[in-house]
mmCIF file of C-alpha atoms and ligand atoms in Angstrom:
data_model
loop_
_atom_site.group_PDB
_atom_site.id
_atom_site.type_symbol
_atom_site.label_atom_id
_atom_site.label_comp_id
_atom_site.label_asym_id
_atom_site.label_seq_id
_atom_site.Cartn_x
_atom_site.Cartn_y
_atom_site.Cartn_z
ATOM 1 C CA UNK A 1 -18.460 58.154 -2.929
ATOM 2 C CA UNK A 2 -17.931 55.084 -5.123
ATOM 3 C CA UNK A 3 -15.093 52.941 -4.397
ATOM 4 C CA UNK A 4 -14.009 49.405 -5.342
ATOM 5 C CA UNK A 5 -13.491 47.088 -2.421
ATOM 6 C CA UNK A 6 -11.624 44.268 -1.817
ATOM 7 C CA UNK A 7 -13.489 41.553 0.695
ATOM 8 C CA UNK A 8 -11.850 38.117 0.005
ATOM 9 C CA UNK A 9 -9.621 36.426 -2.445
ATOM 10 C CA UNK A 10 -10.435 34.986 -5.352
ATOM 11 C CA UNK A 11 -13.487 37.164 -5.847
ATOM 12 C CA UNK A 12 -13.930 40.504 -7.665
ATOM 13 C CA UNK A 13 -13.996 43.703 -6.336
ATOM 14 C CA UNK A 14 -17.531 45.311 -5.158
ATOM 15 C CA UNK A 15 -18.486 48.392 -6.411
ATOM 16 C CA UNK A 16 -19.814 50.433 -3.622
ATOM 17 C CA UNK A 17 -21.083 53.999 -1.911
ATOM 18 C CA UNK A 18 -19.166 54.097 0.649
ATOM 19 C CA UNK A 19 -18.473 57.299 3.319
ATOM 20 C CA UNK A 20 -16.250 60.304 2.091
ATOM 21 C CA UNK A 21 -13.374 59.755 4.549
ATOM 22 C CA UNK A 22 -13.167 62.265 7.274
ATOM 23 C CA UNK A 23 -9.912 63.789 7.012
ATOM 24 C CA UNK A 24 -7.768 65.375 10.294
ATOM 25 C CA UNK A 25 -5.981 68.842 10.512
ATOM 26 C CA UNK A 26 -3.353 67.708 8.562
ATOM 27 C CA UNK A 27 -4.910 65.158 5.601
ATOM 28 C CA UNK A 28 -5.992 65.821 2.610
ATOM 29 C CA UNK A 29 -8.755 65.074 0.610
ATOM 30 C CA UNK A 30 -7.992 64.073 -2.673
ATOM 31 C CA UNK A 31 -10.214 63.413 -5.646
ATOM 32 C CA UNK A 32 -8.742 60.814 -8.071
ATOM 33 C CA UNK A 33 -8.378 61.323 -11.236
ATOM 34 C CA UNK A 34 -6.309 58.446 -12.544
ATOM 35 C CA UNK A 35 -5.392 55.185 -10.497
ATOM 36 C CA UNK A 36 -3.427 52.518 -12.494
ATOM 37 C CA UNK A 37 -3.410 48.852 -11.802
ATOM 38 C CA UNK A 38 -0.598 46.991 -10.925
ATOM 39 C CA UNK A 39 0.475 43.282 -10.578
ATOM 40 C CA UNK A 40 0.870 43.414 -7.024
ATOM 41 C CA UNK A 41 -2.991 44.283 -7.000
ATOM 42 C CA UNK A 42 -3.860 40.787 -8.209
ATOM 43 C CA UNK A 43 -1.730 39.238 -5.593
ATOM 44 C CA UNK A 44 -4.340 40.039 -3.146
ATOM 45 C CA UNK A 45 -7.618 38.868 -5.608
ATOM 46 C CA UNK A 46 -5.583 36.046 -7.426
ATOM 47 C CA UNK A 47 -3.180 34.795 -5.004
ATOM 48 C CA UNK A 48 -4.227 34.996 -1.427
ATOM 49 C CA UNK A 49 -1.734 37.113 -0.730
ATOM 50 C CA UNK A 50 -3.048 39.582 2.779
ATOM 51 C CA UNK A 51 -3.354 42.978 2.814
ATOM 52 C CA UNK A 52 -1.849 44.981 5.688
ATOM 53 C CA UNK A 53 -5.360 46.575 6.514
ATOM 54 C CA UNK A 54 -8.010 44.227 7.657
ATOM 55 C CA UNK A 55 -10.464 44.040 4.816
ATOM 56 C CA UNK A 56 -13.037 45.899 3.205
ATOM 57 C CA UNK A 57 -9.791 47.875 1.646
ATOM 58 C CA UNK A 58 -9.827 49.819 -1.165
ATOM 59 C CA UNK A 59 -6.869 48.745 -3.554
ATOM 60 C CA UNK A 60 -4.647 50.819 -5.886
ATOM 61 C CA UNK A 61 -1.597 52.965 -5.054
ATOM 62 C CA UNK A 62 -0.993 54.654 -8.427
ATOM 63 C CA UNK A 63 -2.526 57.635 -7.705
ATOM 64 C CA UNK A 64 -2.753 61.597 -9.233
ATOM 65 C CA UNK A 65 -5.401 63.779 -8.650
ATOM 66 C CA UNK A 66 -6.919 66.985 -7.356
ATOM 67 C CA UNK A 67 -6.642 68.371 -3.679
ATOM 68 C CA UNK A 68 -10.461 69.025 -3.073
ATOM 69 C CA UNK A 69 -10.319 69.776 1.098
ATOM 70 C CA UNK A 70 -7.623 70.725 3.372
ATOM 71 C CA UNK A 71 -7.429 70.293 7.168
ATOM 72 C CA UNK A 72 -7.101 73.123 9.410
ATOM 73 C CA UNK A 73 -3.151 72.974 10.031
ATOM 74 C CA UNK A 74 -2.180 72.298 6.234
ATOM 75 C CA UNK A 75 0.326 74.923 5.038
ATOM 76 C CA UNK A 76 1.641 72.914 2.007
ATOM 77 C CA UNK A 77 -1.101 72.715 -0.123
ATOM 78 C CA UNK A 78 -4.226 74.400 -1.306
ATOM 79 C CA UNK A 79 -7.505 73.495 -2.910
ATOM 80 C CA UNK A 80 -6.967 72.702 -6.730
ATOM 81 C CA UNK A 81 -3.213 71.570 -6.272
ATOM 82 C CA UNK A 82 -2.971 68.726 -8.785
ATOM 83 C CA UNK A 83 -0.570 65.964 -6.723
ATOM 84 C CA UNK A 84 1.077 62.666 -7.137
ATOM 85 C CA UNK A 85 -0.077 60.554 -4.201
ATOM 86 C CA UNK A 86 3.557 58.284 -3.948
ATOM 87 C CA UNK A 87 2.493 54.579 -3.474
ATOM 88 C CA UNK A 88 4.495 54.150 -0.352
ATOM 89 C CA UNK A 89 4.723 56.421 2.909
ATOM 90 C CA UNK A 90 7.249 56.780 5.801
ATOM 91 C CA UNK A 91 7.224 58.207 8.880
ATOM 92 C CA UNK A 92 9.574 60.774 8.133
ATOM 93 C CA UNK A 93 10.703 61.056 12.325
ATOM 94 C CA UNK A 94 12.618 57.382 13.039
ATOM 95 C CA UNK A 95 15.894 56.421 12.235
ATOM 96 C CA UNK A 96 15.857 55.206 9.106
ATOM 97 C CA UNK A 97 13.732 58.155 7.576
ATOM 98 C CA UNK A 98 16.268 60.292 9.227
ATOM 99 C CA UNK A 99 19.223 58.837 7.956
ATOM 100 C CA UNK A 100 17.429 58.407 4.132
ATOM 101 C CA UNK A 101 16.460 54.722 4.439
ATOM 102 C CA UNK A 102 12.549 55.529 4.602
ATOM 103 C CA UNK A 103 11.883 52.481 2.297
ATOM 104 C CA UNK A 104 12.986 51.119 5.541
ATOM 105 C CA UNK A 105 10.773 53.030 7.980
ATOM 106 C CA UNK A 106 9.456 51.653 11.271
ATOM 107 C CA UNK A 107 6.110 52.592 10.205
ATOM 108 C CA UNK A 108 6.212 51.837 6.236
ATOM 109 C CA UNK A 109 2.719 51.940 4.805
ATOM 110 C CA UNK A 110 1.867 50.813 1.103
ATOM 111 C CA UNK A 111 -1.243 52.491 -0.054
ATOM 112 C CA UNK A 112 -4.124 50.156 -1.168
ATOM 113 C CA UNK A 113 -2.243 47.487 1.176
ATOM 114 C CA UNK A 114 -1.523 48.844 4.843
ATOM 115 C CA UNK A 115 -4.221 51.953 4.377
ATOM 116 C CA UNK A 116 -6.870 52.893 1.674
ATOM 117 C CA UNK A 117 -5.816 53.019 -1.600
ATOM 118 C CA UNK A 118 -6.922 55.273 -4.825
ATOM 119 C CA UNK A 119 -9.766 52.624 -6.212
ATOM 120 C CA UNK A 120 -12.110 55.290 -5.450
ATOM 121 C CA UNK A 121 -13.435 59.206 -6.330
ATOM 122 C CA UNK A 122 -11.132 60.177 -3.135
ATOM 123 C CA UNK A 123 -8.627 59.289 -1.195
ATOM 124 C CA UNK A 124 -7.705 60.643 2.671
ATOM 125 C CA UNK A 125 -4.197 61.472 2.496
ATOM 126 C CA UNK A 126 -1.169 63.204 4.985
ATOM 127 C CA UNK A 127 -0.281 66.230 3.988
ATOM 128 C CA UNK A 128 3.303 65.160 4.031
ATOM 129 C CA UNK A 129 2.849 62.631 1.339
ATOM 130 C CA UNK A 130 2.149 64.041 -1.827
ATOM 131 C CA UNK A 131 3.673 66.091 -4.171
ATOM 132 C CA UNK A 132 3.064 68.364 -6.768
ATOM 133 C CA UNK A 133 1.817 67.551 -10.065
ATOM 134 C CA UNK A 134 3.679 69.797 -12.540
ATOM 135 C CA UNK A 135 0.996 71.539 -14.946
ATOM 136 C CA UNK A 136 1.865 69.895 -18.232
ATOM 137 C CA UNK A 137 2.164 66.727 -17.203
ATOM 138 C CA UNK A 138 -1.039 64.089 -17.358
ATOM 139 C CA UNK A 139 -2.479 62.879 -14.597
ATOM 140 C CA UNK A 140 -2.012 59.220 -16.388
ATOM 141 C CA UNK A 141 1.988 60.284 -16.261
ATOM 142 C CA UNK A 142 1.361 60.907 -12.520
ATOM 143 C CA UNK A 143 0.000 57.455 -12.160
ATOM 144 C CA UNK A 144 3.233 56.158 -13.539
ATOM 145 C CA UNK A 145 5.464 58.357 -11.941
ATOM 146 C CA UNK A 146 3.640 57.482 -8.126
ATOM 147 C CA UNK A 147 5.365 54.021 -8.422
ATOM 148 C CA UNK A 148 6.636 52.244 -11.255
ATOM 149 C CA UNK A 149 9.329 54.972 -12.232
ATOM 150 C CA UNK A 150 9.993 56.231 -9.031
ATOM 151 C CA UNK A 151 9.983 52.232 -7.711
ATOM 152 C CA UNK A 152 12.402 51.565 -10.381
ATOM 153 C CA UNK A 153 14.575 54.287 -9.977
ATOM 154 C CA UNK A 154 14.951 53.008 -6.073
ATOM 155 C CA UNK A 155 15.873 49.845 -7.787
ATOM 156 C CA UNK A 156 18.688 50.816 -10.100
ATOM 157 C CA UNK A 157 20.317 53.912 -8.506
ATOM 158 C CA UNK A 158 20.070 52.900 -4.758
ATOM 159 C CA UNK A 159 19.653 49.438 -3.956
ATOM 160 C CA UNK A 160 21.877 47.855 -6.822
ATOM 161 C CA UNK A 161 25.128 48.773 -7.103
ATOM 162 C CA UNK A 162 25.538 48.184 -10.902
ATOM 163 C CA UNK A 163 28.112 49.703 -12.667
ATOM 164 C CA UNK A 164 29.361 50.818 -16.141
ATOM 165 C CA UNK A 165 29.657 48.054 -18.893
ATOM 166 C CA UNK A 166 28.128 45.106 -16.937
ATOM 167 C CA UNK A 167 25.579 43.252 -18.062
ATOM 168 C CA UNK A 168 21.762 43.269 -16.594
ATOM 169 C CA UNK A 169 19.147 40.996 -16.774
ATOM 170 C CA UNK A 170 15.541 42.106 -16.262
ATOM 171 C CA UNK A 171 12.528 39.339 -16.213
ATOM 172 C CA UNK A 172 9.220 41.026 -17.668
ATOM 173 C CA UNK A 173 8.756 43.493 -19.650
ATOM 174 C CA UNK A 174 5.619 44.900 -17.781
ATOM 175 C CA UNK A 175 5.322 48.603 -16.748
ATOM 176 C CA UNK A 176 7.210 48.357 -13.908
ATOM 177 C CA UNK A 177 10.018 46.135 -15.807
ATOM 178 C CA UNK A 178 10.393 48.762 -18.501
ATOM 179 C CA UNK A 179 10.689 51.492 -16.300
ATOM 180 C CA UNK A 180 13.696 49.577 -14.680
ATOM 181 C CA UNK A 181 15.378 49.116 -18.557
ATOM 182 C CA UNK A 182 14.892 52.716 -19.044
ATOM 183 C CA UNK A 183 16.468 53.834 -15.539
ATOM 184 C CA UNK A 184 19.730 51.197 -16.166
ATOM 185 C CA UNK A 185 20.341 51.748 -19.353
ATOM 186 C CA UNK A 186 21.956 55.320 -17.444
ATOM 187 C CA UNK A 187 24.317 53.424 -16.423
ATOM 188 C CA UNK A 188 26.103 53.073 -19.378
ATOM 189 C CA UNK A 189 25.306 48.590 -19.207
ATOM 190 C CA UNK A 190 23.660 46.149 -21.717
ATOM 191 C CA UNK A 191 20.285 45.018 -20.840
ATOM 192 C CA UNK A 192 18.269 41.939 -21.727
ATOM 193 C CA UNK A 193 14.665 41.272 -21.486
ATOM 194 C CA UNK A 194 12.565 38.342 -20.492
ATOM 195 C CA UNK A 195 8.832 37.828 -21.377
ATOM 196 C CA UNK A 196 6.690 35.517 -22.960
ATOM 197 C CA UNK A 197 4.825 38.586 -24.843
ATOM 198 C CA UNK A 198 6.618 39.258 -28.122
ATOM 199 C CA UNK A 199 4.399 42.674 -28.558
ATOM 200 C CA UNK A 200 5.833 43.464 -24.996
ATOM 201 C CA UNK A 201 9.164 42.742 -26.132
ATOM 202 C CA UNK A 202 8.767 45.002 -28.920
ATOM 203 C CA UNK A 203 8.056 47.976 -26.754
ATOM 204 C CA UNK A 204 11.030 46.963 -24.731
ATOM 205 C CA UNK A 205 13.486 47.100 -28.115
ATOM 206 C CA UNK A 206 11.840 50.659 -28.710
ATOM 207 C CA UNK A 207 12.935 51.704 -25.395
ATOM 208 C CA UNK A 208 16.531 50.814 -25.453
ATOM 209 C CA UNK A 209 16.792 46.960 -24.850
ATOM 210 C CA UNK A 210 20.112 45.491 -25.824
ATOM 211 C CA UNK A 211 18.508 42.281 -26.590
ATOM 212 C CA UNK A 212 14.875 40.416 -25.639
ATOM 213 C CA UNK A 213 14.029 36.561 -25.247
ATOM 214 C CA UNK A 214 10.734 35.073 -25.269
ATOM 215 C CA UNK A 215 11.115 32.457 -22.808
ATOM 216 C CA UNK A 216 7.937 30.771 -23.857
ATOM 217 C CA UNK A 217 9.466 30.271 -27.553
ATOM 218 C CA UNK A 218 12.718 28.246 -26.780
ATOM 219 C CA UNK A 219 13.220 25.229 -24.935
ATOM 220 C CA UNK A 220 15.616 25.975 -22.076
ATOM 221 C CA UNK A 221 15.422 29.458 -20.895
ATOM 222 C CA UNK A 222 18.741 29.656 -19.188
ATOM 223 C CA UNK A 223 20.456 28.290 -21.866
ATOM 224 C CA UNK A 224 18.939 30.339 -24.428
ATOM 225 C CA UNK A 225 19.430 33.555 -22.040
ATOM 226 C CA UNK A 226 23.091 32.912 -21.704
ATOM 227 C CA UNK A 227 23.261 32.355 -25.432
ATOM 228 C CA UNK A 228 21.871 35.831 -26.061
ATOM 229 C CA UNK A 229 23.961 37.213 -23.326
ATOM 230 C CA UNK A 230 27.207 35.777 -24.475
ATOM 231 C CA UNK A 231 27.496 34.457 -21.039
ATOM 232 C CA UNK A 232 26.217 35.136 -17.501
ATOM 233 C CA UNK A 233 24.699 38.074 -16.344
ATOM 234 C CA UNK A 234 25.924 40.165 -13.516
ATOM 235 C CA UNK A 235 23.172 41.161 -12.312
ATOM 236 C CA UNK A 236 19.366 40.081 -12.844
ATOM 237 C CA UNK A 237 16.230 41.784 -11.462
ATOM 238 C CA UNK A 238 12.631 40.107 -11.005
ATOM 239 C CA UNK A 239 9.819 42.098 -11.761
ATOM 240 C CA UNK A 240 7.214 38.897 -11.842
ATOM 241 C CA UNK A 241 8.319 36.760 -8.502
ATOM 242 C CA UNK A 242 7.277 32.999 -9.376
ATOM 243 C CA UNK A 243 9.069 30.127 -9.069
ATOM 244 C CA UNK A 244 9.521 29.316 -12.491
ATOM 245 C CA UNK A 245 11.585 33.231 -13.088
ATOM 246 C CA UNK A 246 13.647 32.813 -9.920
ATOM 247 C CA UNK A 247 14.663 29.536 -10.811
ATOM 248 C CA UNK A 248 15.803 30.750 -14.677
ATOM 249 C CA UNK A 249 17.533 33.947 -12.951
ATOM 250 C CA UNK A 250 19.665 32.149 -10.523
ATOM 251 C CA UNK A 251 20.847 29.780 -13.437
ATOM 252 C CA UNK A 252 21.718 32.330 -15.524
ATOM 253 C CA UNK A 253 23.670 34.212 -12.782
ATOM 254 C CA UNK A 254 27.532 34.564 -12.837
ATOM 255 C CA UNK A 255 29.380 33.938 -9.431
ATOM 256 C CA UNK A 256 29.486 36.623 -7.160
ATOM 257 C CA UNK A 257 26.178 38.098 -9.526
ATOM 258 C CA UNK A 258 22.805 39.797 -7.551
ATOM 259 C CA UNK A 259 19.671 38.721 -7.714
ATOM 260 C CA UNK A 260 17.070 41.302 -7.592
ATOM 261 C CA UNK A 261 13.563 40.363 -6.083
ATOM 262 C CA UNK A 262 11.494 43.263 -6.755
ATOM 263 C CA UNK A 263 7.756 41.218 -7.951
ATOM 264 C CA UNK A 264 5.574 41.723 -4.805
ATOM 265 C CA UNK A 265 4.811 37.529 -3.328
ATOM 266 C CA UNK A 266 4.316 35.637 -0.961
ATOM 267 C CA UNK A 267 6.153 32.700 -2.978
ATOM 268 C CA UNK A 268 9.532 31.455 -1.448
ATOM 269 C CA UNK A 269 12.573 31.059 -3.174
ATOM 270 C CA UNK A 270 13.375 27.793 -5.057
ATOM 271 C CA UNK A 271 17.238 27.046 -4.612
ATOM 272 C CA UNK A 272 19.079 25.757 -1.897
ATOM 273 C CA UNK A 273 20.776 28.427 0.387
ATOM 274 C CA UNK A 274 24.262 26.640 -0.392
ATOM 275 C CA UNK A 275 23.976 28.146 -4.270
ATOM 276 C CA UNK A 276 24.012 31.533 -2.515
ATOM 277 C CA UNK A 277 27.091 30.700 -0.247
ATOM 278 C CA UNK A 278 29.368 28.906 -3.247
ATOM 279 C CA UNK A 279 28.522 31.294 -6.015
ATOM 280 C CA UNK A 280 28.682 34.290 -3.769
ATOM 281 C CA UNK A 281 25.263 35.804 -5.001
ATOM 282 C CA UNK A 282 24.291 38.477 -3.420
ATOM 283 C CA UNK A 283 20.186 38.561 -3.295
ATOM 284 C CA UNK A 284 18.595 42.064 -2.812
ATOM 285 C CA UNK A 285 14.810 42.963 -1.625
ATOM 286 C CA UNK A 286 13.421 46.686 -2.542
ATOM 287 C CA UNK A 287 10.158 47.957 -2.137
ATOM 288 C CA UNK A 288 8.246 51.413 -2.920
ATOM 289 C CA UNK A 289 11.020 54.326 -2.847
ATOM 290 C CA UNK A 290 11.837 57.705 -1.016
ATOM 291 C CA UNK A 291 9.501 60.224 -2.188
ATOM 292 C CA UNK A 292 12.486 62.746 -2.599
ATOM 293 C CA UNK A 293 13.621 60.752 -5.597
ATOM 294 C CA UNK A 294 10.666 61.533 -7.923
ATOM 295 C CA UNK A 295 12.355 64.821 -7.929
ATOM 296 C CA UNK A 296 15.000 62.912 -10.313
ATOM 297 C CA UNK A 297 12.679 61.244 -11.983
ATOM 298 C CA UNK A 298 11.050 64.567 -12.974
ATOM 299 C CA UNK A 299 14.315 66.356 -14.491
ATOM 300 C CA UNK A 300 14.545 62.859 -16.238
ATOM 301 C CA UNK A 301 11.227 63.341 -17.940
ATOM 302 C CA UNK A 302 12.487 67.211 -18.488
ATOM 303 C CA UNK A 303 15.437 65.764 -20.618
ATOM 304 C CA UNK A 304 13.022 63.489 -22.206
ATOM 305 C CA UNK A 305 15.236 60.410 -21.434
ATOM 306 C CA UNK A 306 11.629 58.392 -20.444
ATOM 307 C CA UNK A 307 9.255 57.110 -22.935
ATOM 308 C CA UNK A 308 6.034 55.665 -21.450
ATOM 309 C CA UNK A 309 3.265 56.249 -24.516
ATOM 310 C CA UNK A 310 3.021 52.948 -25.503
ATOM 311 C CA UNK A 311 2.825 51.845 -21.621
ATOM 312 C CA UNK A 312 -0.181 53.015 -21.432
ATOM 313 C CA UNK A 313 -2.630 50.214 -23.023
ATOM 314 C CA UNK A 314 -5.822 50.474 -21.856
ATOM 315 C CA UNK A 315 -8.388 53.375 -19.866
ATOM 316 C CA UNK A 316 -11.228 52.234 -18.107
ATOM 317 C CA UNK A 317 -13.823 53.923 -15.622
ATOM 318 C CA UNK A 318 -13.700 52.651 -12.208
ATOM 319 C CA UNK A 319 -17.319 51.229 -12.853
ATOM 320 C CA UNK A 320 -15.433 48.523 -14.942
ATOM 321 C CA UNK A 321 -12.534 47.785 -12.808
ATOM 322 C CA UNK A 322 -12.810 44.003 -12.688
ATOM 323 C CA UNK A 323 -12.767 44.089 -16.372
ATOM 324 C CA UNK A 324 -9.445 45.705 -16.351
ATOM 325 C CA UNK A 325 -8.222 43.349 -13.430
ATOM 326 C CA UNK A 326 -9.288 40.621 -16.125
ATOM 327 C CA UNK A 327 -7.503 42.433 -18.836
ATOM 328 C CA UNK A 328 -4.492 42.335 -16.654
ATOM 329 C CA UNK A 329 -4.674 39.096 -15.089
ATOM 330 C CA UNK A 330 -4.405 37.423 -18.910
ATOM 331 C CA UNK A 331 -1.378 39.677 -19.627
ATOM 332 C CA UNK A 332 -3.181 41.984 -21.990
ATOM 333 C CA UNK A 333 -2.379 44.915 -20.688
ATOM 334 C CA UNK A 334 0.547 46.766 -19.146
ATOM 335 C CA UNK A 335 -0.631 49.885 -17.799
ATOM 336 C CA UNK A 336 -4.452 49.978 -17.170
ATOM 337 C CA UNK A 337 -5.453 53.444 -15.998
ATOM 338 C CA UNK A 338 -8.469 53.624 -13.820
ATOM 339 C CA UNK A 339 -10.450 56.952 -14.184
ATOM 340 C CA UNK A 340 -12.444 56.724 -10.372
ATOM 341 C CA UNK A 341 -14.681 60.561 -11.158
ATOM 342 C CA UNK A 342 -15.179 59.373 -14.967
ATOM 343 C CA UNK A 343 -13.223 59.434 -18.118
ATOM 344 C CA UNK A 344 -15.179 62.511 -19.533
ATOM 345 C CA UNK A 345 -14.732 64.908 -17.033
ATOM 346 C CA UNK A 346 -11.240 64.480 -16.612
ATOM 347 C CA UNK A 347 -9.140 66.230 -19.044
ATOM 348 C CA UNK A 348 -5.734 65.167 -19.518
HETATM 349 ZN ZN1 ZN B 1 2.531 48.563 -7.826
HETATM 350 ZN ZN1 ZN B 2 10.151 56.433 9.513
#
């Protein structure tokens, strides 16, 4: 099969044949049909940033697709199930995934990080993993589903305890950062975006952003922030992880605010520990999200209270995958979808 490896940093991925992966009695084989790109995908080309799995690794963990081969003790699925492959898998047997922390599972894997990801025409999966695509939705709306909304519903609803009226801050306006507006704007709060993409803004505005700032066009962010604001925020979530966004967030905090770090790094944070202790900030990690809560996210969809068209910027074959790193990389995109078996023969 063709896949798109990842070697080293700071080179492009390889196109290459590579082995169908043998799958056990209870994997799946799953042919891809869509596989976006994210941000935290260029952490590991752009930034250094190591994988889990010792490299060659295929990247990607925004996967839908069709089941194509069962093993012998699958009962859950059959051949020509269309699934959402969830970007991040627990154990479902320790502590944690018993007592519904399995973000926080002994043995947490991120796809196209700790195991193969979905940069290629298939993908060995657990049967336990997936979960059922729905018939009329896309496989593209899969993609998005498998980790952004899902990721920021995790976010919103169980890691931040946000309530009715206060005032949220959320820095980019990428995929993942618009999915987060979308989920908190549930909760009945104002919410402010940060980007230094006006036409990114704009998309935020359509989908329910208070207010926007374009951090690049003023000359103190903070101050401008609070400006638009009308004061500090209670709480402020970052979707991009550099020093430069931490720093702005944890000036434009309130005492006793949260700080969200939510942009996959390996950056560490620029303030002294004693702003944490005298302003009582609270500072709060999440990563992936239980797999049970795309259920939500479905009935969400159902009540059409998630927009995501205009997410979706850019479709590429998996042939031309660098090209849509690229596209990425210079912030031209915010969802590119990567069709591994070909953009014709896949139909929605
Ligand atoms: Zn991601
Ligand atoms: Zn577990």
């Amino acid at each position: 099969m063709k896949a798109a490896l990842f070697y080293r940093a700071y080179e492009p991925l390889k196109i290459e044949d590579v082995a169908i992966p043998k799958i056990g009695e209870k994997d799946l084989l799953v042919s891809v049909k869509t596989c976006s790109l994210c941000h935290s995908d260029i952490q590991f080309i752009d930034h250094g940033l190591a994988p889990g799995k010792t490299p060659p690794l295929i990247l990607g963990h925004e996967i839908a697709g069709d089941v194509t081969k069962i093993g012998s003790r699958v009962k859950n699925f059959k051949i020509g199930d269309r699934v959402i492959i969830p970007a991040s898998k627990s154990c479902g047997k320790c502590l944690a995934c018993k007592s519904w922390n399995e973000t926080q599972c002994d043995q947490f894997q991120l796809l196209g990080n700790d195991i193969d990801g979905g940069l290629a025409e298939y993908i060995k999966i657990d049967c336990n993993s997936p979960i059922f695509l729905p018939y009329e939705y896309s496989y593209e709306l899969g993609s998005l589903i498998s980790n952004d909304f899902v990721g920021a519903y995790h976010v919103v609803f169980d890691r931040v305890n946000i309530h009715e009226g206060e005032t949220v801050v959320i820095f980019g306006s990428g995929a993942y950062g618009l999915s987060i507006l979308q989920m908190a704007k549930m909760k009945k709060v104002k919410v402010y975006m940060v980007d230094i993409f006006d036409w990114k803004l704009e998309i935020a505005k359509k989908y329910g952003a208070d207010g926007v700032l374009n951090s690049n066009k003023v000359n103190v962010c903070e101050e401008a922030l609070i400006d638009e604001v009308h004061g500090k925020a209670d709480v402020i979530i970052d979707t991009i992880g550099v020093t430069r966004t931490l720093t702005q967030a944890m000036n434009a905090l309130r005492k006793g605010g949260k700080l969200v770090l939510s942009g996959f790094s390996e950056n560490s944070i620029p303030f002294l520990v004693k702003r944490l202790i005298l302003n009582e900030i609270s500072l709060i990690g999440t990563i992936g999200a239980p797999k049970r809560k795309i259920f939500n996210i479905m009935q969400y969809i159902q009540d059409d209270r998630i927009q995501w068209k205009e997410m979706i910027t850019n479709r590429l074959p998996l042939e031309k995958v660098n090209e849509g790193i690229n596209l990425l990389r210079m912030q031209q995109s915010i969802k590119m979808m990567i069709y591994p078996n070909g953009m014709e023969k896949t139909t929605k």
